[in-house]
PDB file of N, CA and C in Angstrom:
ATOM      1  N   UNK A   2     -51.987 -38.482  51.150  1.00  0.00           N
ATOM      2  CA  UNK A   2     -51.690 -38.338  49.741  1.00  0.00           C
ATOM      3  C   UNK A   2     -52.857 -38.912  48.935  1.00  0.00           C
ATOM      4  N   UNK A   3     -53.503 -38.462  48.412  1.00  0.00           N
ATOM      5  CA  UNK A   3     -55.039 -38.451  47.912  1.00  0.00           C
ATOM      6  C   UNK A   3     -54.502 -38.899  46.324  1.00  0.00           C
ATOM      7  N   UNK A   4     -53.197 -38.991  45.607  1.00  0.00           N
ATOM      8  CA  UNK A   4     -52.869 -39.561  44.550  1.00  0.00           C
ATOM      9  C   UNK A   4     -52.808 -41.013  44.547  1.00  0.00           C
ATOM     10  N   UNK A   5     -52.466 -41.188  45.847  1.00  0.00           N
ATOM     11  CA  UNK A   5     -51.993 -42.775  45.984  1.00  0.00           C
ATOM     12  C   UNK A   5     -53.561 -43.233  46.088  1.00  0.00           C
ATOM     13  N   UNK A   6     -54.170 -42.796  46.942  1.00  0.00           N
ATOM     14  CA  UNK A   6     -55.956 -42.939  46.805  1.00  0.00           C
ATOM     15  C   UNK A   6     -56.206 -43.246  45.567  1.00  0.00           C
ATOM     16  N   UNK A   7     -56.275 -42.731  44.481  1.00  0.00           N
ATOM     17  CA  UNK A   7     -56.796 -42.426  43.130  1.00  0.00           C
ATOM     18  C   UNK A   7     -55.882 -43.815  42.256  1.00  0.00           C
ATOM     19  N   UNK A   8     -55.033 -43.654  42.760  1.00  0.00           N
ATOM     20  CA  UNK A   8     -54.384 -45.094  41.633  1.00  0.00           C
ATOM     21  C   UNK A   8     -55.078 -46.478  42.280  1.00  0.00           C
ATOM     22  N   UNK A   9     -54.796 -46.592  43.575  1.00  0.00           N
ATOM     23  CA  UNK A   9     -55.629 -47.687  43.988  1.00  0.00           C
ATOM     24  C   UNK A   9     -56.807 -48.032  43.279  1.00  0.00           C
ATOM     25  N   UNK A  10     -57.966 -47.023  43.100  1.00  0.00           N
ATOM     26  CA  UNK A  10     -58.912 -47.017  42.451  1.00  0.00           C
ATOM     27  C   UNK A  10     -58.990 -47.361  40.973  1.00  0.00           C
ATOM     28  N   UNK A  11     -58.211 -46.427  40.460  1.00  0.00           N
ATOM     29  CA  UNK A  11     -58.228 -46.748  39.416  1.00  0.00           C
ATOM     30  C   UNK A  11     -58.767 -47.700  38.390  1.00  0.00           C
ATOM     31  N   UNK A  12     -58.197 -48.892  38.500  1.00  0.00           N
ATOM     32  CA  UNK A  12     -58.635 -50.554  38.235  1.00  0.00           C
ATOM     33  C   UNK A  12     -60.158 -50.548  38.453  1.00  0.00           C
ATOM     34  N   UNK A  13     -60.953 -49.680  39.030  1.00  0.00           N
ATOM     35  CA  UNK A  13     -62.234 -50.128  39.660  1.00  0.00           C
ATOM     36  C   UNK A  13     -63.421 -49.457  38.174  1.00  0.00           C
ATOM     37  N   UNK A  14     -64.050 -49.994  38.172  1.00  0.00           N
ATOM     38  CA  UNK A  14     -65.277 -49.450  36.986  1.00  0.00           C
ATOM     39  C   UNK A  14     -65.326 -48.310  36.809  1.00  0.00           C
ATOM     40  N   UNK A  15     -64.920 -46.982  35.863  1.00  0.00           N
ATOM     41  CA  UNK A  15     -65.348 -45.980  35.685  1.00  0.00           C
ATOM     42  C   UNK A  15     -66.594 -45.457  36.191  1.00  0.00           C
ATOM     43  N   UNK A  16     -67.979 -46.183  36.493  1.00  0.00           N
ATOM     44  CA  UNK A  16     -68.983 -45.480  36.916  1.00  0.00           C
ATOM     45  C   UNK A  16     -68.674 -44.914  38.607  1.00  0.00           C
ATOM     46  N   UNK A  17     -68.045 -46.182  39.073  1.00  0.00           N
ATOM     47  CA  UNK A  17     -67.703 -46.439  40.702  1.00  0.00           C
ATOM     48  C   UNK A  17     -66.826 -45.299  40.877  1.00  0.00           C
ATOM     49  N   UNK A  18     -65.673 -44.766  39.765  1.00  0.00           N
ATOM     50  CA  UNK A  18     -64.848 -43.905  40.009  1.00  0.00           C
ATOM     51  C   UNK A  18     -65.595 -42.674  40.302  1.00  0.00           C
ATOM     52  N   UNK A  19     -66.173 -42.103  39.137  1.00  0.00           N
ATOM     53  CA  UNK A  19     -66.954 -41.006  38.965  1.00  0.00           C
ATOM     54  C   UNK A  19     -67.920 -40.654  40.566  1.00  0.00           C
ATOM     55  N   UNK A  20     -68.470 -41.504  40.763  1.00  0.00           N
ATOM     56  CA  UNK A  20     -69.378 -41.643  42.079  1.00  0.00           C
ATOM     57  C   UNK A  20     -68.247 -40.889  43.547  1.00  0.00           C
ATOM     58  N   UNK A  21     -67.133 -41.642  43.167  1.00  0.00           N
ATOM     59  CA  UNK A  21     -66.093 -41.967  44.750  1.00  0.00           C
ATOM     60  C   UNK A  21     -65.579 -40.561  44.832  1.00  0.00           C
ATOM     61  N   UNK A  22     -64.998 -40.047  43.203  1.00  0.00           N
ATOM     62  CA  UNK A  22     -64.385 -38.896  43.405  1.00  0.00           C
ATOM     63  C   UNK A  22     -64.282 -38.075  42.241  1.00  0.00           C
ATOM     64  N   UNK A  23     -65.549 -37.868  41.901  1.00  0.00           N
ATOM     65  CA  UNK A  23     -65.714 -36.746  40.951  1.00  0.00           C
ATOM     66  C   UNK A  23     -65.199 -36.929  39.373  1.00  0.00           C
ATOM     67  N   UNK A  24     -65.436 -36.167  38.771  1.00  0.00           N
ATOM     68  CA  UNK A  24     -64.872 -35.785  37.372  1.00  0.00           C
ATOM     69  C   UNK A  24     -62.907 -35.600  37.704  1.00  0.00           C
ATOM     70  N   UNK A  25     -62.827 -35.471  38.687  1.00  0.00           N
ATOM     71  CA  UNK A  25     -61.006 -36.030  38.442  1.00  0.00           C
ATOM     72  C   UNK A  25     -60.454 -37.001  38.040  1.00  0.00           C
ATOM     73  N   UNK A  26     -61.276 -38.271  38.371  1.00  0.00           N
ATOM     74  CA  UNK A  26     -60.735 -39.136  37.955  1.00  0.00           C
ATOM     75  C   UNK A  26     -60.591 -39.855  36.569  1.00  0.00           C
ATOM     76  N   UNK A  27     -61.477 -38.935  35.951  1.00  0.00           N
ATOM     77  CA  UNK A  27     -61.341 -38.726  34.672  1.00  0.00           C
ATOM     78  C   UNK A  27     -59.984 -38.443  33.864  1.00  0.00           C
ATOM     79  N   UNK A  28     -59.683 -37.026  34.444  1.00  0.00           N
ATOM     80  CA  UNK A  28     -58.461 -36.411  34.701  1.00  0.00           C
ATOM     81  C   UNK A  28     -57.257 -37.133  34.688  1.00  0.00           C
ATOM     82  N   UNK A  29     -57.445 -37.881  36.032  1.00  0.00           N
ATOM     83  CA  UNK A  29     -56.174 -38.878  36.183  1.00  0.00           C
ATOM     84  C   UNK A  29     -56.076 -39.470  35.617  1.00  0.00           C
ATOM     85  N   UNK A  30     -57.146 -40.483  34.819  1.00  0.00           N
ATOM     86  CA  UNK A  30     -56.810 -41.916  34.283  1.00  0.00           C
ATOM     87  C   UNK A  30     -56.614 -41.266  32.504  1.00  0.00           C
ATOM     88  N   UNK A  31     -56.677 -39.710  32.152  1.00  0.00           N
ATOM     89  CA  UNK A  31     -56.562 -39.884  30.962  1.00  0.00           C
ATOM     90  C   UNK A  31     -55.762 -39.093  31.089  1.00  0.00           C
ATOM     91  N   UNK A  32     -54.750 -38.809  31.765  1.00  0.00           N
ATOM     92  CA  UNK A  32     -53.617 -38.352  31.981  1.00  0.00           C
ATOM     93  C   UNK A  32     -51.971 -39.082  32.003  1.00  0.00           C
ATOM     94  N   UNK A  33     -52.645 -40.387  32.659  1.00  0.00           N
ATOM     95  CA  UNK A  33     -51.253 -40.904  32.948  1.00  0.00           C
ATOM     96  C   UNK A  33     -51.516 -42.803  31.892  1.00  0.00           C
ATOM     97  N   UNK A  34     -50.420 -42.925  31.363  1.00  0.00           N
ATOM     98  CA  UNK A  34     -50.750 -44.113  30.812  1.00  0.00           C
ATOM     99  C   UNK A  34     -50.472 -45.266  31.792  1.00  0.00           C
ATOM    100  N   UNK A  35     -50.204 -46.425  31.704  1.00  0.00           N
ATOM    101  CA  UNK A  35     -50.181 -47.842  32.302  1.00  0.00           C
ATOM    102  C   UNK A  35     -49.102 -47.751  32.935  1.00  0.00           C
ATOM    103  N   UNK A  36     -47.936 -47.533  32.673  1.00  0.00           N
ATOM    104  CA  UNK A  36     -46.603 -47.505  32.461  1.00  0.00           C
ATOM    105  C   UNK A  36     -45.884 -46.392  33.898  1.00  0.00           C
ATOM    106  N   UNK A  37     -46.926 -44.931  33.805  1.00  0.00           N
ATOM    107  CA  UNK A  37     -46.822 -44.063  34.338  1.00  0.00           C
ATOM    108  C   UNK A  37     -47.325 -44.522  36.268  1.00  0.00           C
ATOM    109  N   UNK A  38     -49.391 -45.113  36.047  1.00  0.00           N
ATOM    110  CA  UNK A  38     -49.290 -45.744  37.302  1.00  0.00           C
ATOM    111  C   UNK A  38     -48.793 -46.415  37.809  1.00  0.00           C
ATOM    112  N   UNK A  39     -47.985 -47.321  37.016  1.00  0.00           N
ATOM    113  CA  UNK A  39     -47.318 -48.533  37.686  1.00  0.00           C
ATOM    114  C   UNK A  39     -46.345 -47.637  38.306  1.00  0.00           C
ATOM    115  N   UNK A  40     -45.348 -47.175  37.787  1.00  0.00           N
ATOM    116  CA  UNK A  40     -44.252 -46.513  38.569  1.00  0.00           C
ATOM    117  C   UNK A  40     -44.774 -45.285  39.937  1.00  0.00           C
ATOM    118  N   UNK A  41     -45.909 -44.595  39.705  1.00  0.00           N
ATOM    119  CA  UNK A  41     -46.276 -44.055  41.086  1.00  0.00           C
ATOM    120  C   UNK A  41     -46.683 -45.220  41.813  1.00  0.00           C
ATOM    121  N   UNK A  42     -47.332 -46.224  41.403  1.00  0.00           N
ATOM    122  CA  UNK A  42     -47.813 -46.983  42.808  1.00  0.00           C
ATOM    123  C   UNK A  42     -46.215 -47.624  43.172  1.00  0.00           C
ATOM    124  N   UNK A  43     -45.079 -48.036  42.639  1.00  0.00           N
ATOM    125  CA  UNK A  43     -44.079 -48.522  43.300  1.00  0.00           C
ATOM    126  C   UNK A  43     -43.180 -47.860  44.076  1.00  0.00           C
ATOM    127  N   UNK A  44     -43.404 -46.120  43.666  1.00  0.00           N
ATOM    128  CA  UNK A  44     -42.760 -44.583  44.631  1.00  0.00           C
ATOM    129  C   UNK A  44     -44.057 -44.736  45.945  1.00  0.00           C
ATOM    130  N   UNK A  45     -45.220 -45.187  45.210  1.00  0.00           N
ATOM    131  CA  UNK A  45     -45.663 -44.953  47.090  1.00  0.00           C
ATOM    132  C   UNK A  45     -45.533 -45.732  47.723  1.00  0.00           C
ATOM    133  N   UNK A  46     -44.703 -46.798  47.301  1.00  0.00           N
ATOM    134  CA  UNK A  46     -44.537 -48.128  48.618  1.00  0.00           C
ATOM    135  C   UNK A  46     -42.889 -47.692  48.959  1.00  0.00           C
ATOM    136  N   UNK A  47     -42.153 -47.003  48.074  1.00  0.00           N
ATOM    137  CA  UNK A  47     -40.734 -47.104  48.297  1.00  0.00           C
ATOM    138  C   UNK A  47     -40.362 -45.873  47.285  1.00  0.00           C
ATOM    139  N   UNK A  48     -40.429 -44.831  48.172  1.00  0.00           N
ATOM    140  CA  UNK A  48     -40.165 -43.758  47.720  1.00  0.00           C
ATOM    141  C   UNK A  48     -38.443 -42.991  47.032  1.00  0.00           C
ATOM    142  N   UNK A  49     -37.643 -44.519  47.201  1.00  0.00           N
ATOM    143  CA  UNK A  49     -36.161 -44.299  47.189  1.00  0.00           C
ATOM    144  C   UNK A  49     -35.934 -45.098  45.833  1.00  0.00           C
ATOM    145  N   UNK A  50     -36.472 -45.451  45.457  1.00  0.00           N
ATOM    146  CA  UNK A  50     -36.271 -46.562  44.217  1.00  0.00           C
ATOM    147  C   UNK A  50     -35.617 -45.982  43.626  1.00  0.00           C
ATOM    148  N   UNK A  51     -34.521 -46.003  42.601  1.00  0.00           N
ATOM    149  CA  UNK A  51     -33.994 -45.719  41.575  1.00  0.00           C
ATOM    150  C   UNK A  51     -34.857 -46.123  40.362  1.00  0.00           C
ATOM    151  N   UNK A  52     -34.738 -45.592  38.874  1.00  0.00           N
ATOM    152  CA  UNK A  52     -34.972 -45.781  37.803  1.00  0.00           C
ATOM    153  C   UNK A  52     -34.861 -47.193  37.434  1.00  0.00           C
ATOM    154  N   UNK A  53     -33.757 -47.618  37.280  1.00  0.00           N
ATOM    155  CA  UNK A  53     -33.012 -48.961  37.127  1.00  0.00           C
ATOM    156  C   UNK A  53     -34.022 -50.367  38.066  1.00  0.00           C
ATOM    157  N   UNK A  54     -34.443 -49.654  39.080  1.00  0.00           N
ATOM    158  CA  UNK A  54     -35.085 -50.992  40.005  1.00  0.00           C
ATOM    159  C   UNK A  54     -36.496 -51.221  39.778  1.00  0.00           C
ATOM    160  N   UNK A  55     -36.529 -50.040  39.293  1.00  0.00           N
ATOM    161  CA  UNK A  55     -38.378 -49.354  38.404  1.00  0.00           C
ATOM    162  C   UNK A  55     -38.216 -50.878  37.242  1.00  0.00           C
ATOM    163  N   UNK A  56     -37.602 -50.579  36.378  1.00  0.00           N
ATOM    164  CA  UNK A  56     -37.193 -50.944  35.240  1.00  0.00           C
ATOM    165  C   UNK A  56     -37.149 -52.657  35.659  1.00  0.00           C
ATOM    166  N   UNK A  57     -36.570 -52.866  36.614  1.00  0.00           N
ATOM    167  CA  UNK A  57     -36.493 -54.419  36.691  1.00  0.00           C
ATOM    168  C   UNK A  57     -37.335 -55.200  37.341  1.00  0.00           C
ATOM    169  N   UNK A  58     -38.632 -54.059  37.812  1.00  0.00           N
ATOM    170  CA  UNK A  58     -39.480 -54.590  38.527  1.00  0.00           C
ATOM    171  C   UNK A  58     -40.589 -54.747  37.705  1.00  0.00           C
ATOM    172  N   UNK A  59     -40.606 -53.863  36.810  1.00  0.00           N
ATOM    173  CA  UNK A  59     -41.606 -53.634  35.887  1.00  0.00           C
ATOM    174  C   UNK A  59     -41.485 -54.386  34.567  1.00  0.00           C
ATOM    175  N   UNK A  60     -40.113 -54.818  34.381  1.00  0.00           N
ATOM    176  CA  UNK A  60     -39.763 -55.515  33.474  1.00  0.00           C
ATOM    177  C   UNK A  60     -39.805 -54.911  32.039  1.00  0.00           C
ATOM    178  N   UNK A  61     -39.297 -53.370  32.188  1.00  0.00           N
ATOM    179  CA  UNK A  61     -39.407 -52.826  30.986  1.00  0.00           C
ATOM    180  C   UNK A  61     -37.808 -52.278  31.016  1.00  0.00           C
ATOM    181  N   UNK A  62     -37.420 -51.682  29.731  1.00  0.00           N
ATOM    182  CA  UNK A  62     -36.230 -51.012  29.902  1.00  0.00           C
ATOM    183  C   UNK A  62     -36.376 -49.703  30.650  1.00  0.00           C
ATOM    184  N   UNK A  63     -34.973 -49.333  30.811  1.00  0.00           N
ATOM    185  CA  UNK A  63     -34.922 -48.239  32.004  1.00  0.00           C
ATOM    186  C   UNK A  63     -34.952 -46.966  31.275  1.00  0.00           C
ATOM    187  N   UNK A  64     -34.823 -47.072  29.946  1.00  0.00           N
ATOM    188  CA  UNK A  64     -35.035 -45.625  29.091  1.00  0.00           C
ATOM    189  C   UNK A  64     -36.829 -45.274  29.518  1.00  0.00           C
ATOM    190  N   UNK A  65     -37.219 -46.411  28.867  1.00  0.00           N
ATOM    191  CA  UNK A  65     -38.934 -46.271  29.312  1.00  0.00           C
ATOM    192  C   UNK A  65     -39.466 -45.627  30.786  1.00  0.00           C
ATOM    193  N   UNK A  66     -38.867 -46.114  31.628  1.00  0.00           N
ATOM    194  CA  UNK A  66     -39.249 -45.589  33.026  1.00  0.00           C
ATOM    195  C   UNK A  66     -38.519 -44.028  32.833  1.00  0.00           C
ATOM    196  N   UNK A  67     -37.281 -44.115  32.623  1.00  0.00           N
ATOM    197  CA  UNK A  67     -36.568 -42.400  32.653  1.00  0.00           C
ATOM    198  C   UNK A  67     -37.926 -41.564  31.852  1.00  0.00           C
ATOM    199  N   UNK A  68     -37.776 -41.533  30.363  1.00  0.00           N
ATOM    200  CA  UNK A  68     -39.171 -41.483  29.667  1.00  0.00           C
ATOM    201  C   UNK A  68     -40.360 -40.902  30.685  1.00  0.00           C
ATOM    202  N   UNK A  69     -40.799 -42.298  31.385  1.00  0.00           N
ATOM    203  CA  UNK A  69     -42.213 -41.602  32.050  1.00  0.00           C
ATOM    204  C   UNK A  69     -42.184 -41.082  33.139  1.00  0.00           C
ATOM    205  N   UNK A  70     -41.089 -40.916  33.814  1.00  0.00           N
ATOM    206  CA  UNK A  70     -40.747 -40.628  34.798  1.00  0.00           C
ATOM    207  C   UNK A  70     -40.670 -38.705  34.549  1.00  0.00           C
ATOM    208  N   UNK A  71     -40.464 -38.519  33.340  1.00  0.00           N
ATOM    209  CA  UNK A  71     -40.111 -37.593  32.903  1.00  0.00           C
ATOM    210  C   UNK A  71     -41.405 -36.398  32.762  1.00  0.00           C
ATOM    211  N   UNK A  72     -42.169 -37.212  31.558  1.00  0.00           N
ATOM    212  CA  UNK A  72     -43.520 -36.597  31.482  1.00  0.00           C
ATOM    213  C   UNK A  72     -43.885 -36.507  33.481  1.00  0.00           C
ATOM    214  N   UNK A  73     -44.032 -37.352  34.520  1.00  0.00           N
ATOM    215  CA  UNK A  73     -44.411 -37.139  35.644  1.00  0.00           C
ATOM    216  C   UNK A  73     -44.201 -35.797  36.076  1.00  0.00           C
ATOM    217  N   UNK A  74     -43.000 -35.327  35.574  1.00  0.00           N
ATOM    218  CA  UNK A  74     -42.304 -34.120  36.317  1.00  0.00           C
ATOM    219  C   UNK A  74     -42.982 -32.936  36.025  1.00  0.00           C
ATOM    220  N   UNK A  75     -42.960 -33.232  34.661  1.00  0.00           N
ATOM    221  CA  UNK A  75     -43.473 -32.433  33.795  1.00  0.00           C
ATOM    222  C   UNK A  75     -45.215 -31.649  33.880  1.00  0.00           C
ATOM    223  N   UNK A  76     -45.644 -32.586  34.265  1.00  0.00           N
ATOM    224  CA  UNK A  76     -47.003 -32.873  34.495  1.00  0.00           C
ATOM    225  C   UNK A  76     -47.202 -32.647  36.048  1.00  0.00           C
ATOM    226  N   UNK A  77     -46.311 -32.252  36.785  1.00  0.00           N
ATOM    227  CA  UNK A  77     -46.328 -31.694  38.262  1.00  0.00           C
ATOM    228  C   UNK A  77     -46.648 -32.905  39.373  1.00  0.00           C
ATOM    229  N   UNK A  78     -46.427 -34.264  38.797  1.00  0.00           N
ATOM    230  CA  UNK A  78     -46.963 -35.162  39.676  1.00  0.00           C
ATOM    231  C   UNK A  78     -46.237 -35.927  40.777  1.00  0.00           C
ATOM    232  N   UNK A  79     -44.667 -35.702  39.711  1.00  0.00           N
ATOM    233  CA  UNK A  79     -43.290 -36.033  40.602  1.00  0.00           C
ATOM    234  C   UNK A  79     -42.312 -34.962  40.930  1.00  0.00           C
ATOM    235  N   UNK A  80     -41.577 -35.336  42.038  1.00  0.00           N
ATOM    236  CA  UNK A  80     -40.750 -34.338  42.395  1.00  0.00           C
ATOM    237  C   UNK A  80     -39.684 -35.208  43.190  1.00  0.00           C
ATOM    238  N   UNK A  81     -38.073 -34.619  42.349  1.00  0.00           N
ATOM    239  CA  UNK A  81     -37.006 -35.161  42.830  1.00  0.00           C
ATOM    240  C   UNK A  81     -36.424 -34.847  44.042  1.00  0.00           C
ATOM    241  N   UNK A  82     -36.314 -35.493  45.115  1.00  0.00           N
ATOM    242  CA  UNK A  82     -35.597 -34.468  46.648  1.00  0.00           C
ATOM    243  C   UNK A  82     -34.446 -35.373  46.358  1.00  0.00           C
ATOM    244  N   UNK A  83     -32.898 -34.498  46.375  1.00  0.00           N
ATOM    245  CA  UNK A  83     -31.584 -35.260  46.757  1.00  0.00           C
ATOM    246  C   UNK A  83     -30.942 -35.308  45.798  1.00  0.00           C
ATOM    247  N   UNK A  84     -29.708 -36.477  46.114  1.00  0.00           N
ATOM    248  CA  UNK A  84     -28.850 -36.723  45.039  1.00  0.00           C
ATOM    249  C   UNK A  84     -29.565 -37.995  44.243  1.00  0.00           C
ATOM    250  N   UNK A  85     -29.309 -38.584  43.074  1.00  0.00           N
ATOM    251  CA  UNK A  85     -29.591 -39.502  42.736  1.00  0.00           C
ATOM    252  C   UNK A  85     -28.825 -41.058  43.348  1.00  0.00           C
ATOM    253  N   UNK A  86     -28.442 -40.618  44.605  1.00  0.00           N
ATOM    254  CA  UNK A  86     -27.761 -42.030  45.147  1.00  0.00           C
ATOM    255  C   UNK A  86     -28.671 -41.993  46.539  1.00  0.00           C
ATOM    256  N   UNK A  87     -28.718 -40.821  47.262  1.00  0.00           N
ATOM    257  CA  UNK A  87     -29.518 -41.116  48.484  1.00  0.00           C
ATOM    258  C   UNK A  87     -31.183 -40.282  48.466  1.00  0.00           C
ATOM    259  N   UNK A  88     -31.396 -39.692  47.056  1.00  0.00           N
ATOM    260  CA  UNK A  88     -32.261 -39.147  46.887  1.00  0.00           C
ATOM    261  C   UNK A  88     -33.971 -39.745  47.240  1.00  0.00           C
ATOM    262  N   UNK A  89     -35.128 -39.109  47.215  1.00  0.00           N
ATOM    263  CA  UNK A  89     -35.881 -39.945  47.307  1.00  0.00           C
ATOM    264  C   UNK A  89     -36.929 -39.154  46.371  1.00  0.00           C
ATOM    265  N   UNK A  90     -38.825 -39.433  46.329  1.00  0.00           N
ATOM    266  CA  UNK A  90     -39.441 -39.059  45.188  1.00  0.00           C
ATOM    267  C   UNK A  90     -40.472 -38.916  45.986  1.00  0.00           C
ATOM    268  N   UNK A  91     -40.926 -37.413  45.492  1.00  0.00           N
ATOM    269  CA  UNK A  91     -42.276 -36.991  46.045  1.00  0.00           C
ATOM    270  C   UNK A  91     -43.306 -37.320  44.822  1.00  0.00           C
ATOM    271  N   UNK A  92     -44.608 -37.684  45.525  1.00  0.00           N
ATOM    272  CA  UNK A  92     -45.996 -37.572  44.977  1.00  0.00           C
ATOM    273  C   UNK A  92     -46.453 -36.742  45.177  1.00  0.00           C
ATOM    274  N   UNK A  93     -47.300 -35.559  43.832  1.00  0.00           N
ATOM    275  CA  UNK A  93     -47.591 -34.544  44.581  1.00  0.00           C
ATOM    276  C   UNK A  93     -49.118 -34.992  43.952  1.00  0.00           C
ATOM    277  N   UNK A  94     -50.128 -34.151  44.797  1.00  0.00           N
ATOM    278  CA  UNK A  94     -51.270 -34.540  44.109  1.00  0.00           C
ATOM    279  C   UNK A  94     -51.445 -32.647  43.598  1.00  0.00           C
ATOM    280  N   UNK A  95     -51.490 -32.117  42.638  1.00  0.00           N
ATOM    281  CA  UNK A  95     -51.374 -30.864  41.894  1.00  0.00           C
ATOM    282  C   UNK A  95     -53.055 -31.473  41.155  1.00  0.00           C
ATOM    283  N   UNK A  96     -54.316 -32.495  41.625  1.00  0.00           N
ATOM    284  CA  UNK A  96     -55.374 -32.296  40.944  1.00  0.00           C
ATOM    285  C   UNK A  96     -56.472 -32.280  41.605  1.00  0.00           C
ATOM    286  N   UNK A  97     -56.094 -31.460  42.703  1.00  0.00           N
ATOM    287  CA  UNK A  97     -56.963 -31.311  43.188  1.00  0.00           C
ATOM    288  C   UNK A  97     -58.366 -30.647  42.897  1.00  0.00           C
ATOM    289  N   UNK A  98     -59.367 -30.692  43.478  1.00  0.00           N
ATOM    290  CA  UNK A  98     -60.639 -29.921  42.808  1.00  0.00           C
ATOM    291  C   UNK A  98     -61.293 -29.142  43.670  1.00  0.00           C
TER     292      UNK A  98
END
């Protein structure tokens, strides 16, 4: 999963990005706000999380995570498999180049 790659990075100097992996990462980082990586990097450690555990981990309200969770979908980056009790959350990487 080459998304989870890209958030790791992220944090790292824009020049270093550009070098590692192109003009995408451009892409990515002006795509998704603060709010948005935090919640993919906590789906790629624990892909079952609920909204609610997002929310208490992150220490924001859970409208906010529903919210960005939302634009994710939207934006082709998340994808729901299941019910919302045993369901779990795909990363898709849709930026590729």
């Amino acid at each position: 999963m080459i998304i989870i790659h890209y958030l790791k990075k992220l944090h790292q100097s824009l020049e270093k990005h550009r070098r590692y992996i192109g003009e995408a990462s451009e892409t990515i980082q002006n795509d998704l706000n603060d709010t948005q990586i935090k919640i993919l990097e906590l789906l790629s450690a624990d892909a079952s999380l609920s909204a609610a555990k997002m929310a208490g981990q992150l220490g924001i309200a859970g409208r906010n995570v529903e919210a960005n969770i939302k634009k994710l979908k939207e934006k082709g980056i998340l994808i729901r498999h299941g019910s919302p009790k045993s369901g779990y959350w795909e990363i898709v990487n849709d930026k590729k180049s």
